[in-house]
């Protein structure tokens, strides 16, 4: 009898409906062993939370691009996730594990390019590009109505006052030697947000403000602006302040 080649038998099924996986795949994989300290456990759990934030943020970014959620819902959700991410990254033990976002992405095989971009820029795309909320303003008018008023030179006095106050706050902070990321980024982000409440029209030096927000956001926790950068930021804030007021005339 001639030798016949025998095909190997697949013990785990041949299609998705009948496939059976090896028993070990159903076993729970422990994240810690008996030698793991309480501090190490807490650190790993926090790093896992950072992973979850990245994945959640990527889903929200994609949902917004597909027009599946409103601008208002998107902005609120992204701001919350960005705040949570910054909170974790201010923890020294977590920062050591997530030194670089792209390295973290490669290490854990994360496919979330939209989330990585948003984390690097540090502000929602609606804030960056002054995209209108589809909600009702606190004055009882829609965002569209407010834009129509803006085009006629009519601006909400309360919003103008808040934007003006935020310009002054950031410039005063720099003069008081506020130079660290956690000191400046929230102030700069709030400034841009308050400007957007007044108008979504572009004006000279607005793009410079965004560049500074992104630059500051990419700084490490222990980094700070040097004297030259501080003076440059002060100058461009002053120029943006003047351009903003010119727009209101």
Short mmCIF file of C-alpha atoms in Angstrom, two decimals:
data_model
loop_
_atom_site.label_atom_id
_atom_site.label_comp_id
_atom_site.label_asym_id
_atom_site.label_seq_id
_atom_site.Cartn_x
_atom_site.Cartn_y
_atom_site.Cartn_z
CA UNK A 1 0.00 0.00 0.00
CA UNK A 2 1.42 3.31 -1.03
CA UNK A 3 2.11 5.90 1.62
CA UNK A 4 -0.47 8.61 1.72
CA UNK A 5 -0.01 12.04 3.18
CA UNK A 6 -2.51 12.70 5.91
CA UNK A 7 -3.62 16.26 6.57
CA UNK A 8 -3.43 17.35 10.19
CA UNK A 9 -6.72 17.29 12.03
CA UNK A 10 -8.05 20.61 13.32
CA UNK A 11 -9.35 19.76 16.79
CA UNK A 12 -10.75 23.24 17.31
CA UNK A 13 -13.25 23.43 14.48
CA UNK A 14 -13.12 24.66 10.91
CA UNK A 15 -15.39 27.72 10.99
CA UNK A 16 -16.48 30.45 13.34
CA UNK A 17 -19.70 28.69 14.30
CA UNK A 18 -18.06 25.47 15.51
CA UNK A 19 -14.60 26.64 16.50
CA UNK A 20 -13.41 25.56 19.91
CA UNK A 21 -10.46 27.30 21.50
CA UNK A 22 -7.84 25.72 23.74
CA UNK A 23 -8.95 25.70 27.40
CA UNK A 24 -6.07 27.94 28.46
CA UNK A 25 -7.53 30.80 26.41
CA UNK A 26 -10.50 30.89 28.76
CA UNK A 27 -8.33 31.19 31.84
CA UNK A 28 -8.10 34.54 33.56
CA UNK A 29 -4.68 36.11 33.14
CA UNK A 30 -3.45 37.60 36.42
CA UNK A 31 -2.12 41.14 36.18
CA UNK A 32 -0.08 40.75 39.34
CA UNK A 33 1.86 38.05 41.11
CA UNK A 34 2.57 37.48 44.78
CA UNK A 35 5.68 39.64 44.58
CA UNK A 36 3.83 42.71 43.29
CA UNK A 37 3.67 45.47 45.87
CA UNK A 38 0.58 47.56 46.54
CA UNK A 39 2.27 50.58 44.97
CA UNK A 40 3.11 48.63 41.82
CA UNK A 41 -0.47 47.39 41.58
CA UNK A 42 -1.81 50.93 41.86
CA UNK A 43 0.62 52.14 39.20
CA UNK A 44 -0.36 49.38 36.76
CA UNK A 45 -4.04 50.08 37.36
CA UNK A 46 -3.48 53.78 36.64
CA UNK A 47 -1.56 52.96 33.45
CA UNK A 48 -4.47 50.72 32.44
CA UNK A 49 -6.79 53.71 32.97
CA UNK A 50 -4.59 55.80 30.65
CA UNK A 51 -4.93 53.06 28.04
CA UNK A 52 -8.72 53.17 28.46
CA UNK A 53 -8.78 56.96 28.10
CA UNK A 54 -6.90 56.73 24.80
CA UNK A 55 -9.30 54.12 23.43
CA UNK A 56 -12.38 56.05 24.60
CA UNK A 57 -11.05 59.29 23.13
CA UNK A 58 -10.39 57.62 19.79
CA UNK A 59 -13.98 56.37 19.63
CA UNK A 60 -15.30 59.87 20.36
CA UNK A 61 -13.04 61.41 17.72
CA UNK A 62 -14.27 58.92 15.12
CA UNK A 63 -17.89 59.41 16.16
CA UNK A 64 -17.55 63.16 15.68
CA UNK A 65 -15.90 62.75 12.27
CA UNK A 66 -18.81 60.53 11.25
CA UNK A 67 -21.28 63.13 12.54
CA UNK A 68 -22.64 60.60 15.03
CA UNK A 69 -22.50 62.99 18.01
CA UNK A 70 -23.17 66.70 18.37
CA UNK A 71 -20.43 69.31 18.62
CA UNK A 72 -21.51 70.12 22.17
CA UNK A 73 -21.43 66.49 23.31
CA UNK A 74 -18.08 66.00 21.59
CA UNK A 75 -16.52 69.07 23.23
CA UNK A 76 -17.71 68.15 26.73
CA UNK A 77 -16.58 64.53 26.40
CA UNK A 78 -13.14 65.37 24.99
CA UNK A 79 -12.50 68.06 27.60
CA UNK A 80 -13.33 65.57 30.34
CA UNK A 81 -11.04 62.88 28.92
CA UNK A 82 -8.21 65.37 28.36
CA UNK A 83 -8.53 66.52 31.98
CA UNK A 84 -8.46 62.92 33.21
CA UNK A 85 -5.40 62.18 31.07
CA UNK A 86 -3.54 65.23 32.41
CA UNK A 87 -4.41 64.20 35.97
CA UNK A 88 -2.87 60.76 35.49
CA UNK A 89 0.16 62.17 33.69
CA UNK A 90 0.85 64.44 36.66
CA UNK A 91 1.47 61.29 38.69
CA UNK A 92 5.20 60.60 38.67
CA UNK A 93 4.91 56.81 38.55
CA UNK A 94 2.47 56.93 35.63
CA UNK A 95 4.56 59.47 33.73
CA UNK A 96 7.51 57.08 33.90
CA UNK A 97 5.46 54.41 32.12
CA UNK A 98 4.04 56.80 29.52
CA UNK A 99 7.14 58.83 28.68
CA UNK A 100 6.17 59.19 25.03
CA UNK A 101 2.69 58.67 23.58
CA UNK A 102 3.97 57.08 20.38
CA UNK A 103 6.19 54.66 22.30
CA UNK A 104 3.26 53.80 24.56
CA UNK A 105 1.13 53.22 21.46
CA UNK A 106 3.70 50.87 19.94
CA UNK A 107 4.38 49.02 23.19
CA UNK A 108 0.73 48.12 23.74
CA UNK A 109 -0.22 47.87 20.06
CA UNK A 110 -2.78 50.67 20.26
CA UNK A 111 -4.50 51.69 17.03
CA UNK A 112 -5.78 55.14 17.93
CA UNK A 113 -4.15 57.79 15.74
CA UNK A 114 -7.04 60.25 16.19
CA UNK A 115 -6.76 60.06 19.97
CA UNK A 116 -2.97 60.45 19.90
CA UNK A 117 -3.30 63.59 17.78
CA UNK A 118 -5.91 65.07 20.11
CA UNK A 119 -3.83 64.30 23.21
CA UNK A 120 -0.81 65.96 21.62
CA UNK A 121 -2.77 69.10 20.75
CA UNK A 122 -4.49 69.22 24.12
CA UNK A 123 -7.77 70.83 23.03
CA UNK A 124 -10.92 69.59 21.25
CA UNK A 125 -11.05 70.16 17.50
CA UNK A 126 -14.17 72.29 18.03
CA UNK A 127 -12.16 74.66 20.22
CA UNK A 128 -9.13 74.64 17.95
CA UNK A 129 -11.15 75.59 14.87
CA UNK A 130 -13.91 77.58 16.61
CA UNK A 131 -16.63 75.20 15.45
CA UNK A 132 -20.06 76.26 16.71
CA UNK A 133 -21.86 74.34 19.41
CA UNK A 134 -25.30 73.21 18.33
CA UNK A 135 -26.64 74.07 21.77
CA UNK A 136 -28.50 77.03 23.16
CA UNK A 137 -26.45 79.78 24.73
CA UNK A 138 -27.05 81.09 28.24
CA UNK A 139 -28.67 84.17 26.73
CA UNK A 140 -31.40 82.06 25.17
CA UNK A 141 -30.19 82.34 21.58
CA UNK A 142 -28.81 79.63 19.39
CA UNK A 143 -25.20 79.54 18.32
CA UNK A 144 -26.31 80.32 14.78
CA UNK A 145 -28.18 83.39 15.96
CA UNK A 146 -25.16 84.50 17.91
CA UNK A 147 -22.98 84.19 14.80
CA UNK A 148 -25.45 86.28 12.81
CA UNK A 149 -25.27 88.92 15.49
CA UNK A 150 -21.48 88.73 15.38
CA UNK A 151 -21.42 89.32 11.66
CA UNK A 152 -23.35 92.57 12.28
CA UNK A 153 -20.80 93.69 14.84
CA UNK A 154 -22.99 92.82 17.83
CA UNK A 155 -21.18 90.78 20.46
CA UNK A 156 -22.32 89.43 23.78
CA UNK A 157 -20.93 91.83 26.39
CA UNK A 158 -20.51 89.11 29.01
CA UNK A 159 -18.49 86.91 26.65
CA UNK A 160 -16.32 89.85 25.54
CA UNK A 161 -15.60 90.70 29.18
CA UNK A 162 -14.64 87.07 29.95
CA UNK A 163 -12.30 86.89 26.94
CA UNK A 164 -10.71 90.21 27.91
CA UNK A 165 -10.27 89.04 31.49
CA UNK A 166 -8.64 85.80 30.30
CA UNK A 167 -6.18 87.69 28.11
CA UNK A 168 -5.16 89.77 31.11
CA UNK A 169 -5.01 86.71 33.38
CA UNK A 170 -2.60 84.84 31.10
CA UNK A 171 -0.35 87.86 30.60
CA UNK A 172 -0.28 88.59 34.34
CA UNK A 173 0.53 84.92 35.03
CA UNK A 174 3.55 85.11 32.72
CA UNK A 175 4.72 88.31 34.42
CA UNK A 176 4.46 86.44 37.74
CA UNK A 177 6.78 83.73 36.33
CA UNK A 178 4.13 81.10 35.60
CA UNK A 179 6.06 78.99 33.11
CA UNK A 180 5.21 75.33 33.77
CA UNK A 181 2.84 73.25 31.67
CA UNK A 182 0.30 72.67 34.43
CA UNK A 183 0.23 76.40 35.17
CA UNK A 184 -0.12 77.75 31.63
CA UNK A 185 -2.02 75.19 29.58
CA UNK A 186 -5.36 75.48 31.45
CA UNK A 187 -5.20 79.27 31.25
CA UNK A 188 -4.37 79.27 27.53
CA UNK A 189 -7.08 76.71 26.74
CA UNK A 190 -9.69 78.71 28.65
CA UNK A 191 -8.60 81.88 26.84
CA UNK A 192 -9.15 80.28 23.45
CA UNK A 193 -12.49 78.86 24.56
CA UNK A 194 -13.65 82.28 25.76
CA UNK A 195 -12.59 83.87 22.45
CA UNK A 196 -14.65 81.28 20.59
CA UNK A 197 -17.70 82.22 22.67
CA UNK A 198 -17.38 85.74 21.29
CA UNK A 199 -16.73 84.91 17.65
CA UNK A 200 -15.66 82.10 15.35
CA UNK A 201 -14.08 84.56 12.93
CA UNK A 202 -10.36 84.31 12.42
CA UNK A 203 -8.11 87.23 13.30
CA UNK A 204 -4.39 87.98 13.33
CA UNK A 205 -2.40 85.93 15.83
CA UNK A 206 -5.24 83.53 16.71
CA UNK A 207 -3.27 80.73 15.04
CA UNK A 208 -0.26 81.74 17.14
CA UNK A 209 -2.29 81.15 20.30
CA UNK A 210 -3.11 77.63 19.11
CA UNK A 211 0.55 76.96 18.31
CA UNK A 212 1.50 77.99 21.84
CA UNK A 213 -1.23 75.83 23.38
CA UNK A 214 0.05 72.80 21.45
CA UNK A 215 3.68 73.60 22.28
CA UNK A 216 2.95 73.96 25.98
CA UNK A 217 0.84 70.80 25.97
CA UNK A 218 3.77 68.80 24.55
CA UNK A 219 6.07 69.94 27.36
CA UNK A 220 6.97 67.40 30.02
CA UNK A 221 5.75 67.93 33.56
CA UNK A 222 9.18 69.08 34.75
CA UNK A 223 9.76 71.43 31.80
CA UNK A 224 9.10 75.16 31.73
CA UNK A 225 9.30 78.03 29.27
CA UNK A 226 12.61 79.83 29.32
CA UNK A 227 12.92 83.62 29.52
CA UNK A 228 13.08 84.07 25.74
CA UNK A 229 9.97 81.91 25.17
CA UNK A 230 8.12 83.75 27.93
CA UNK A 231 8.85 87.14 26.36
CA UNK A 232 7.85 85.84 22.93
CA UNK A 233 4.56 84.46 24.26
CA UNK A 234 3.84 87.75 26.05
CA UNK A 235 4.44 89.68 22.84
CA UNK A 236 2.17 87.43 20.76
CA UNK A 237 -0.54 87.52 23.41
CA UNK A 238 -0.43 91.31 23.30
CA UNK A 239 -0.67 91.27 19.50
CA UNK A 240 -3.58 88.82 19.59
CA UNK A 241 -5.30 90.98 22.22
CA UNK A 242 -5.07 94.04 19.97
CA UNK A 243 -6.26 92.06 16.92
CA UNK A 244 -9.19 90.69 18.93
CA UNK A 245 -10.33 94.19 19.85
CA UNK A 246 -9.89 95.40 16.29
CA UNK A 247 -12.26 92.63 15.22
CA UNK A 248 -14.92 93.93 17.64
CA UNK A 249 -14.92 97.44 16.28
#
